[in-house]
Coordinates of C-alpha atoms and ligand atoms in Angstrom, one line a residue:
M266 CA 0.1 0.1 0.0
S267 CA 1.7 3.5 -1.3
L268 CA 1.9 5.9 1.7
Q269 CA -1.0 8.6 1.9
K270 CA 0.6 11.8 1.2
I271 CA -0.7 14.6 3.9
F272 CA -1.9 18.4 1.9
V273 CA 0.8 21.6 3.7
A274 CA 0.0 24.4 1.1
G275 CA -0.8 23.6 -1.6
V276 CA 1.4 20.6 -1.5
W277 CA 0.8 17.0 -1.5
R278 CA 4.3 15.3 0.2
E279 CA 4.4 12.3 2.9
G280 CA 4.5 14.3 6.0
R281 CA 7.4 14.3 8.3
G282 CA 6.3 12.8 11.6
E283 CA 5.1 9.6 13.0
P284 CA 4.3 6.8 11.2
L285 CA -0.1 6.6 11.3
M286 CA -2.7 4.2 10.2
T287 CA -6.1 4.7 9.7
T288 CA -8.8 1.5 9.8
F289 CA -11.8 0.8 9.5
P290 CA -13.5 0.0 12.7
A291 CA -16.1 -2.9 11.4
D292 CA -13.1 -5.5 10.4
G293 CA -9.8 -4.4 11.3
S294 CA -8.7 -3.8 7.6
I295 CA -6.1 -1.3 6.8
N296 CA -7.9 2.3 5.4
A297 CA -4.9 4.3 5.0
E298 CA -1.2 4.3 5.8
L299 CA 0.5 8.1 6.2
R300 CA 3.7 9.5 8.1
A301 CA 1.6 12.5 10.2
A302 CA 2.4 16.0 10.1
S303 CA 5.8 17.0 12.2
I304 CA 6.3 19.9 13.7
E305 CA 8.3 21.0 11.5
D306 CA 5.2 20.7 9.1
V307 CA 3.2 22.6 11.1
E308 CA 5.2 25.5 11.1
E309 CA 5.7 25.5 7.7
A310 CA 2.2 25.4 6.9
V311 CA 1.2 28.0 9.3
A312 CA 4.3 30.1 7.3
L313 CA 2.7 29.4 4.2
A314 CA -0.8 30.2 5.0
D315 CA 0.2 33.7 6.4
Q316 CA 2.2 35.0 3.0
A317 CA -1.0 32.9 1.1
W318 CA -3.7 35.1 3.2
R319 CA -1.8 38.5 2.2
Q320 CA -1.3 38.3 -1.9
P321 CA -3.4 40.7 -3.6
A322 CA -4.7 37.3 -5.3
W323 CA -6.5 36.4 -2.0
R324 CA -7.5 39.6 -0.8
T325 CA -8.1 41.4 -3.8
L326 CA -10.5 38.4 -4.9
L327 CA -13.3 39.9 -4.1
P328 CA -17.2 38.1 -2.0
H329 CA -18.9 36.7 -5.3
Q330 CA -15.0 35.2 -6.7
R331 CA -13.7 33.4 -3.2
A332 CA -18.3 32.5 -3.7
A333 CA -17.6 31.0 -7.2
I334 CA -14.4 28.4 -6.1
L335 CA -17.1 27.4 -2.8
H336 CA -20.0 26.2 -5.5
R337 CA -17.8 24.3 -7.1
V338 CA -16.5 22.1 -4.1
S339 CA -20.1 22.5 -3.3
D340 CA -20.4 21.2 -7.2
L341 CA -17.5 18.8 -6.5
I342 CA -18.2 16.8 -3.3
A343 CA -21.6 15.9 -4.9
A344 CA -20.5 14.8 -8.0
Q345 CA -18.5 12.1 -5.9
Q346 CA -21.6 11.9 -3.2
E347 CA -21.1 8.3 -2.8
E348 CA -17.8 7.8 -3.5
L349 CA -17.1 10.1 -0.8
A350 CA -20.0 8.7 1.7
E351 CA -17.8 5.5 1.3
L352 CA -14.8 6.4 3.1
Q353 CA -16.3 8.2 5.3
T354 CA -17.9 5.0 6.2
R355 CA -14.4 3.0 6.7
D356 CA -13.1 6.1 8.0
N357 CA -15.9 5.6 11.5
G358 CA -18.0 3.0 11.0
K359 CA -21.1 4.6 11.0
P360 CA -23.3 3.4 8.3
L361 CA -24.2 4.2 4.8
A362 CA -27.2 6.0 5.3
E363 CA -25.7 8.0 8.1
T364 CA -22.5 9.2 6.0
R365 CA -24.4 10.2 3.1
G366 CA -26.6 12.7 4.9
L367 CA -23.4 13.9 5.9
V368 CA -21.4 13.6 2.5
A369 CA -25.0 15.9 1.6
S370 CA -24.2 18.2 4.6
A371 CA -20.8 18.8 3.5
A372 CA -22.0 20.1 0.4
A373 CA -24.6 22.7 1.6
T374 CA -22.5 24.5 3.9
A375 CA -20.3 25.2 1.0
R376 CA -22.8 26.3 -0.9
Y377 CA -24.8 27.9 1.7
F378 CA -21.3 30.1 2.7
A379 CA -20.9 30.9 -0.9
A380 CA -24.3 33.0 -1.1
V381 CA -23.7 34.3 2.4
C382 CA -20.2 35.5 1.4
E383 CA -21.7 37.1 -0.9
V384 CA -23.8 39.4 0.6
Q385 CA -22.2 39.9 3.4
E386 CA -22.3 44.0 4.1
G387 CA -21.0 46.1 6.4
E388 CA -22.6 49.1 8.2
I389 CA -22.7 52.6 8.0
P390 CA -23.5 53.6 11.9
P391 CA -25.2 56.9 12.6
A392 CA -23.1 59.8 11.9
R393 CA -22.6 61.7 15.2
S394 CA -21.4 64.8 13.4
Q395 CA -22.3 66.6 10.2
Q396 CA -18.4 66.1 9.1
L397 CA -18.0 62.9 10.0
I398 CA -18.9 59.6 8.1
T399 CA -18.3 56.0 9.8
L400 CA -18.0 52.9 8.6
S401 CA -17.5 49.5 10.4
R402 CA -16.5 46.5 8.4
Y403 CA -15.5 43.3 8.3
E404 CA -12.2 42.0 7.6
P405 CA -10.7 38.2 8.0
L406 CA -8.5 36.9 11.4
G407 CA -5.5 36.1 9.0
V408 CA -5.0 32.3 9.2
V409 CA -7.1 30.1 11.6
A410 CA -6.7 26.0 12.8
A411 CA -9.9 24.7 12.5
I412 CA -9.4 21.1 15.4
T413 CA -11.7 18.9 14.0
P414 CA -13.1 15.0 15.4
W415 CA -13.7 11.3 14.3
N416 CA -17.5 11.5 14.7
S417 CA -18.5 13.3 11.9
P418 CA -15.6 14.3 9.7
I419 CA -16.6 15.3 6.3
A420 CA -19.3 17.8 7.9
S421 CA -17.7 19.3 11.2
E422 CA -14.6 19.8 9.1
M423 CA -16.1 22.1 6.2
Q424 CA -18.4 23.9 9.0
K425 CA -15.2 25.4 9.3
I426 CA -13.2 24.8 6.4
A427 CA -15.9 27.3 4.4
P428 CA -16.8 30.1 6.6
A429 CA -13.6 30.2 7.4
L430 CA -12.5 31.2 3.5
A431 CA -15.4 32.9 2.6
A432 CA -14.5 35.4 4.9
G433 CA -10.7 35.5 3.4
N434 CA -8.6 33.6 5.8
A435 CA -6.5 31.2 5.1
V436 CA -6.4 27.9 7.1
I437 CA -5.3 24.9 8.7
V438 CA -6.6 21.3 10.2
K439 CA -5.9 19.8 12.4
P440 CA -8.2 16.5 11.5
A441 CA -9.0 13.5 14.4
E442 CA -5.8 11.0 14.5
A443 CA -8.8 8.0 13.2
T444 CA -10.3 10.3 10.4
P445 CA -8.3 11.7 8.7
L446 CA -9.2 10.3 5.2
L447 CA -11.9 13.1 4.4
A448 CA -10.4 16.3 5.4
L449 CA -7.3 15.2 3.1
K450 CA -10.0 14.2 0.4
L451 CA -11.5 18.0 1.2
A452 CA -7.7 19.6 0.4
E453 CA -7.8 17.8 -3.1
I454 CA -11.0 19.0 -4.2
F455 CA -10.8 22.3 -3.4
A456 CA -7.7 22.4 -5.0
E457 CA -9.7 21.0 -8.1
A458 CA -12.0 23.7 -7.1
G459 CA -8.9 26.6 -7.9
L460 CA -8.4 27.5 -4.3
P461 CA -4.8 29.2 -4.2
P462 CA -2.1 27.5 -3.1
G463 CA -0.8 27.9 1.0
L464 CA -5.1 28.9 2.0
L465 CA -5.8 25.6 3.2
S466 CA -3.4 23.1 5.2
V467 CA -4.6 19.1 6.5
L468 CA -2.0 18.7 9.1
P469 CA -3.4 14.8 10.7
G470 CA -1.2 14.1 13.1
K471 CA -1.4 13.5 17.0
G472 CA -4.4 16.6 18.6
S473 CA -0.9 16.8 21.8
V474 CA 2.0 17.3 19.7
I475 CA 0.4 18.4 16.2
G476 CA -2.8 19.9 17.5
D477 CA -1.5 21.7 20.4
A478 CA 2.2 23.1 18.5
L479 CA -0.3 24.2 16.1
V480 CA -2.6 26.6 18.9
R481 CA 0.3 27.5 20.0
H482 CA 1.7 29.0 16.5
P483 CA 2.2 33.1 17.3
L484 CA 0.1 33.3 13.8
I485 CA -2.7 31.1 14.2
K486 CA -5.1 33.4 15.3
K487 CA -8.4 31.8 16.1
I488 CA -9.4 28.7 17.2
S489 CA -11.9 26.9 15.8
F490 CA -12.5 23.4 17.9
T491 CA -14.7 20.7 18.1
G492 CA -15.0 17.5 20.6
G493 CA -14.2 17.1 24.2
T494 CA -15.1 19.3 26.9
K495 CA -11.7 18.7 28.3
T496 CA -9.9 19.7 25.2
G497 CA -11.5 22.4 25.2
R498 CA -10.2 23.6 28.1
A499 CA -6.8 23.4 27.5
L500 CA -7.5 25.2 24.7
A501 CA -9.1 27.6 26.0
H502 CA -6.5 28.3 28.0
I503 CA -4.2 28.8 25.3
A504 CA -6.5 31.0 22.9
A505 CA -6.8 33.1 26.6
E506 CA -2.6 33.8 27.1
K507 CA -2.6 34.5 23.3
L508 CA -5.6 36.5 23.7
I509 CA -7.4 35.1 20.5
P510 CA -10.5 34.4 20.1
A511 CA -11.3 30.0 20.5
S512 CA -14.7 28.6 19.2
L513 CA -15.4 25.5 21.0
E514 CA -17.6 23.0 20.4
L515 CA -17.6 20.6 23.3
G516 CA -19.7 17.6 25.0
G517 CA -23.0 17.2 26.1
K518 CA -25.7 15.0 28.1
S519 CA -29.0 16.0 26.4
P520 CA -31.8 16.0 28.3
T521 CA -35.9 14.0 26.1
I522 CA -38.5 15.5 27.5
V523 CA -42.1 13.0 27.1
L524 CA -44.3 15.1 28.9
A525 CA -48.0 13.5 29.6
D526 CA -49.5 14.7 25.7
A527 CA -47.4 13.0 23.1
D528 CA -47.2 10.8 20.7
I529 CA -46.0 8.2 22.5
E530 CA -44.9 6.3 18.7
Q531 CA -43.3 9.7 17.6
A532 CA -41.4 10.3 20.8
A533 CA -40.4 6.5 20.7
R534 CA -39.6 6.9 17.5
G535 CA -37.2 10.2 18.0
I536 CA -36.8 8.9 21.1
C537 CA -34.3 6.2 19.8
Y538 CA -32.9 7.5 16.5
G539 CA -31.5 11.3 18.9
I540 CA -29.4 8.2 21.3
F541 CA -28.9 5.1 19.0
S542 CA -27.7 6.8 15.3
S543 CA -24.1 6.8 15.0
G544 CA -24.6 4.2 17.7
G545 CA -25.0 7.2 19.7
Q546 CA -21.4 9.0 19.1
A547 CA -22.8 12.0 18.6
C548 CA -22.5 14.7 21.4
I549 CA -25.8 15.9 20.6
A550 CA -26.9 12.1 22.1
G551 CA -30.2 13.0 23.8
S552 CA -28.7 10.1 26.4
R553 CA -30.9 11.1 29.6
L554 CA -35.2 10.9 29.4
F555 CA -37.3 11.8 31.2
V556 CA -40.7 10.4 31.0
H557 CA -44.1 12.2 32.2
R558 CA -45.3 9.3 34.9
S559 CA -48.8 8.5 33.6
V560 CA -46.8 7.7 29.7
W561 CA -44.0 5.8 31.3
Q562 CA -44.9 2.3 30.2
P563 CA -46.3 2.9 26.8
L564 CA -43.9 4.7 25.6
M565 CA -41.5 2.9 27.2
D566 CA -42.7 -0.9 26.3
R567 CA -42.5 0.9 22.3
L568 CA -38.6 2.0 22.6
L569 CA -37.9 -1.1 24.3
S570 CA -39.6 -2.9 21.6
L571 CA -38.6 0.0 18.7
T572 CA -34.7 -0.3 20.3
R573 CA -34.6 -4.4 19.8
Q574 CA -35.6 -3.4 16.5
L575 CA -32.8 -2.0 15.5
R576 CA -30.5 -4.1 13.2
L577 CA -27.0 -4.1 14.1
G578 CA -24.7 -4.6 11.1
H579 CA -22.4 -4.1 8.0
P580 CA -21.9 0.4 8.0
L581 CA -21.9 -0.9 4.2
M582 CA -24.6 -2.8 4.1
P583 CA -27.5 -0.8 3.3
G584 CA -30.5 -1.1 5.9
N585 CA -28.1 -1.2 9.0
H586 CA -29.0 1.2 11.3
I587 CA -25.8 0.4 14.0
G588 CA -22.4 0.5 12.6
P589 CA -19.5 -0.5 15.3
L590 CA -18.4 2.0 17.7
I591 CA -15.2 4.1 16.4
S592 CA -12.6 1.6 18.1
H593 CA -12.2 -1.2 20.9
A594 CA -10.8 1.4 23.6
Q595 CA -14.5 3.9 23.0
R596 CA -16.4 0.2 23.5
Q597 CA -14.2 -0.2 26.3
Q598 CA -15.7 3.0 27.9
V599 CA -19.0 2.8 27.7
M600 CA -18.4 -0.8 28.8
D601 CA -17.2 0.6 31.7
Y602 CA -19.8 3.2 32.0
V603 CA -22.3 0.0 31.4
A604 CA -21.1 -1.6 34.7
L605 CA -21.0 1.8 36.4
A606 CA -25.1 1.5 36.0
R607 CA -25.1 -1.5 37.2
E608 CA -23.0 -0.5 41.0
E609 CA -24.8 2.7 41.2
G610 CA -28.2 0.6 41.5
G611 CA -29.1 0.8 37.6
E612 CA -31.8 -1.8 35.9
I613 CA -30.4 -2.3 31.9
L614 CA -33.5 -2.8 30.5
C615 CA -32.2 -4.2 27.5
G616 CA -28.3 -4.1 25.3
G617 CA -25.7 -4.1 27.8
E618 CA -23.9 -6.1 25.9
I619 CA -21.2 -6.8 23.7
P620 CA -23.3 -8.5 20.8
A621 CA -22.8 -12.0 20.3
D622 CA -23.5 -11.7 16.2
P623 CA -20.3 -13.8 14.9
A624 CA -20.0 -11.9 12.1
L625 CA -19.7 -8.6 14.4
A626 CA -16.9 -9.7 16.1
A627 CA -14.2 -8.0 13.9
G628 CA -15.8 -4.7 15.1
S629 CA -16.2 -2.8 17.7
W630 CA -20.3 -3.3 18.1
F631 CA -21.4 -2.6 21.2
Q632 CA -25.9 -3.8 21.7
P633 CA -27.8 -0.2 22.3
T634 CA -28.6 -0.4 26.1
I635 CA -31.8 1.6 28.0
I636 CA -31.8 1.6 32.1
T637 CA -33.8 3.0 34.7
G638 CA -33.6 2.9 38.0
L639 CA -31.0 5.7 38.2
D640 CA -31.5 9.3 40.0
N641 CA -30.0 11.6 37.7
R642 CA -27.2 12.5 39.9
A643 CA -25.8 9.3 39.6
R644 CA -22.6 9.4 37.7
V645 CA -23.9 7.5 34.4
C646 CA -26.5 10.4 34.2
Q647 CA -24.3 13.2 34.6
E648 CA -21.0 12.5 32.2
E649 CA -20.9 11.8 28.8
I650 CA -21.0 8.5 27.9
F651 CA -20.3 8.7 24.0
G652 CA -21.8 5.5 23.1
P653 CA -25.1 3.9 22.8
V654 CA -26.5 4.3 26.7
L655 CA -29.7 6.1 27.9
V656 CA -31.2 6.3 30.9
A657 CA -34.5 6.9 31.0
M658 CA -36.2 7.6 34.4
P659 CA -39.8 9.2 34.7
F660 CA -40.8 12.5 36.5
D661 CA -44.1 13.6 38.2
D662 CA -43.9 17.4 38.9
E663 CA -42.4 19.8 35.9
S664 CA -40.5 22.0 38.1
A665 CA -37.9 19.4 39.4
L666 CA -38.4 18.7 35.7
I667 CA -36.6 21.2 35.0
A668 CA -34.4 21.7 37.5
D669 CA -33.6 17.8 36.7
A670 CA -32.9 18.9 33.2
N671 CA -30.3 21.9 33.8
H672 CA -28.6 19.7 36.5
S673 CA -25.8 19.1 34.6
I674 CA -22.3 20.5 33.4
F675 CA -23.6 20.2 30.2
G676 CA -26.3 22.1 27.8
L677 CA -25.8 21.2 24.4
A678 CA -29.6 20.0 23.4
A679 CA -32.6 19.2 24.4
G680 CA -35.9 17.7 22.9
I681 CA -39.1 18.0 23.8
W682 CA -42.2 15.4 23.0
T683 CA -45.6 17.2 23.6
R684 CA -49.4 17.8 21.6
D685 CA -49.1 21.5 22.8
S686 CA -46.6 23.7 20.9
G687 CA -47.3 26.7 23.9
R688 CA -45.8 24.7 26.5
A689 CA -42.9 23.6 24.9
L690 CA -42.2 26.7 24.8
Q691 CA -42.4 28.5 27.1
L692 CA -40.7 25.1 28.6
A693 CA -37.6 25.6 26.2
E694 CA -37.3 28.7 27.5
Q695 CA -36.2 27.2 30.5
L696 CA -34.0 24.7 29.4
E697 CA -30.4 25.8 29.6
V698 CA -29.1 24.8 26.3
G699 CA -27.8 25.5 23.0
T700 CA -30.2 24.3 20.4
V701 CA -33.9 22.8 21.5
W702 CA -36.1 20.6 19.5
I703 CA -39.4 20.1 20.0
N704 CA -41.3 16.4 18.9
T705 CA -38.5 15.3 16.6
Y706 CA -34.4 15.8 17.5
K707 CA -31.3 15.8 15.8
V708 CA -31.9 17.3 12.4
F709 CA -30.0 20.2 11.9
A710 CA -29.9 23.6 9.1
I711 CA -27.4 24.6 7.7
S712 CA -29.0 28.3 7.8
T713 CA -29.1 27.8 12.1
P714 CA -26.3 29.4 14.9
F715 CA -25.1 25.9 17.0
G716 CA -22.9 25.7 20.1
G717 CA -23.8 24.9 23.8
Y718 CA -24.2 26.7 26.7
K719 CA -22.5 26.2 30.4
Q720 CA -19.9 23.7 29.7
S721 CA -20.9 22.9 25.9
G722 CA -19.4 25.6 24.9
L723 CA -18.7 29.6 23.3
G724 CA -19.4 30.8 21.0
R725 CA -21.7 29.7 18.3
E726 CA -21.0 27.6 14.1
K727 CA -23.2 28.1 11.2
G728 CA -26.0 30.9 10.2
L729 CA -26.2 34.0 8.8
Q730 CA -23.8 35.7 11.3
G731 CA -21.7 32.3 11.8
I732 CA -19.4 33.9 9.0
K733 CA -18.8 36.9 11.4
A734 CA -16.9 34.5 14.1
W735 CA -14.6 34.9 11.3
M736 CA -14.1 37.9 11.1
Q737 CA -13.0 41.0 12.5
Q738 CA -14.4 44.1 12.7
K739 CA -13.3 47.6 12.0
S740 CA -14.7 51.6 12.5
I741 CA -13.8 53.8 10.0
Y742 CA -14.2 57.6 10.5
L743 CA -13.8 59.6 7.7
A744 CA -14.1 63.8 7.8
T745 CA -15.7 65.6 5.5
T746 CA -14.8 68.7 6.0
P747 CA -11.1 70.3 7.8
T748 CA -12.8 72.0 10.2
I749 CA -13.6 69.3 13.0
N750 CA -9.4 69.1 13.1
R751 CA -9.4 71.3 15.4
W752 CA -8.9 71.7 19.4
S753 CA -12.8 72.9 21.0
D754 CA -10.9 76.4 21.3
Ligands
ADP212 P1 -12.4 13.5 21.3 O1 -12.9 12.2 22.1 O2 -14.3 13.4 20.2 O3 -11.7 12.4 20.7 P2 -10.6 15.0 21.4 O4 -10.5 16.6 22.2 O5 -9.3 14.1 22.6 O6 -12.0 14.9 21.9 O7 -10.0 15.2 19.7 C1 -10.1 15.9 19.1 C2 -9.2 17.2 18.0 O8 -9.1 17.4 19.3 C3 -8.7 15.6 17.7 O9 -8.9 15.8 16.0 C4 -7.7 15.5 18.5 O10 -6.6 15.2 17.4 C5 -7.0 17.6 18.7 N1 -7.0 16.9 20.1 C6 -6.8 16.4 21.3 N2 -5.9 16.8 21.9 C7 -5.4 18.0 22.0 C8 -4.8 19.1 22.1 N3 -3.7 19.2 23.8 N4 -4.5 20.4 21.4 C9 -5.1 20.3 19.9 N5 -5.7 19.7 19.4 C10 -6.1 18.6 20.4

């Protein structure tokens, strides 16, 4: 197998760092072997990026010209939809139905930020003097770092690259160790779409080495990170020392609430999808369920029956719902939480084991698991498991429910199931989370901002204003008459 090259400032070449191997989580077969980026590669990529974004060829490119590149990127992604989805499935083991959605989302994101780029406007704030015109404009930051996790590579990478470039920056991507292939594919697509060299580099490698060197580099002017809360906090410290902005999309332990008047069938289906799609490896997974006691039994019966029908299987085979977890280490972490749930007094209603099917033995599958009998303060109800594990709790009183739903260090998302929209909106206002889904779960629109409350993050991605997070504002005062430049006497 020939070594996969990395993309340093428009040039494909071998990394100068450690050997790195990416494997298919379904069977452990090798997807690609490469050498990771080295610290010298980071320095070179950042220095060339700094030159590239200052070049007139990029700085003077008009918004509609930058948009044209993003439109070409979107078309190229759409044209390779199936190939990219398969590659992403091999990269992290998500079933094809999900990775197709992620590829479509990446194409849509490029198209959306092409549009945002074209309609982006500065302001002319009302002048406070007859002799002045005041302008407020938005300028790029320079070279920015995008650090991404393994659970939705192509979508989370595009969510950073597209607005960063649309805003006029240069961007260095450090993909997750386990999943560098889609970011490298994106580099190929951006080059083919005509992005000038230097404006995008993709540097696979260890977070603690390459990621760390990247964010500490003096020429890096923003950190955009998606990943665990612990790493996010460490990066926020570095950003604070450098006095640069950090945008952080972190963990979650999202509550889903079923009120007494909910449509039980729709709620059960939405809850099942909200926790078990992607094998629960999603920051927004609806992992804490609160059900009004009056509908507890019918809801749980239906949820159990739907969960038992989920098909665990090869992620490249159509019709399978649950692929392997990303790695055996990740599965062990999930199993440790299930053991902890038992110790804490939880009852495992379904799952809780490695599936017995010999066809799944080579991968890191884990059964979808539902646990009851725990108090919301139990560790299993408070810590992010990042696997197919749902904790379910009945509730009687709405004010106690809100206190419990909000009792979490996280505040990423929440779900509410009820036929009463007014009540749902009132509840939504009281939940300390960045996104609330009512009678649905885990649906996204690139036009709608996303980000966390509390320790789930800082800053927002997506939406019309999302591009501003990649820019800095400048005010200009223009005197229309020299009389203004006098001492008052
Ligand atoms: P996860 O639990 O999702 O793997 P991490 O926070 O460990 O979350 O990883 C998300 C991304 O952050 C990955 O690309 C990883 O390599 C990177 N990363 C991990 N540690 C650091 C670090 N100290 N500095 C910079 N990047 C890091």
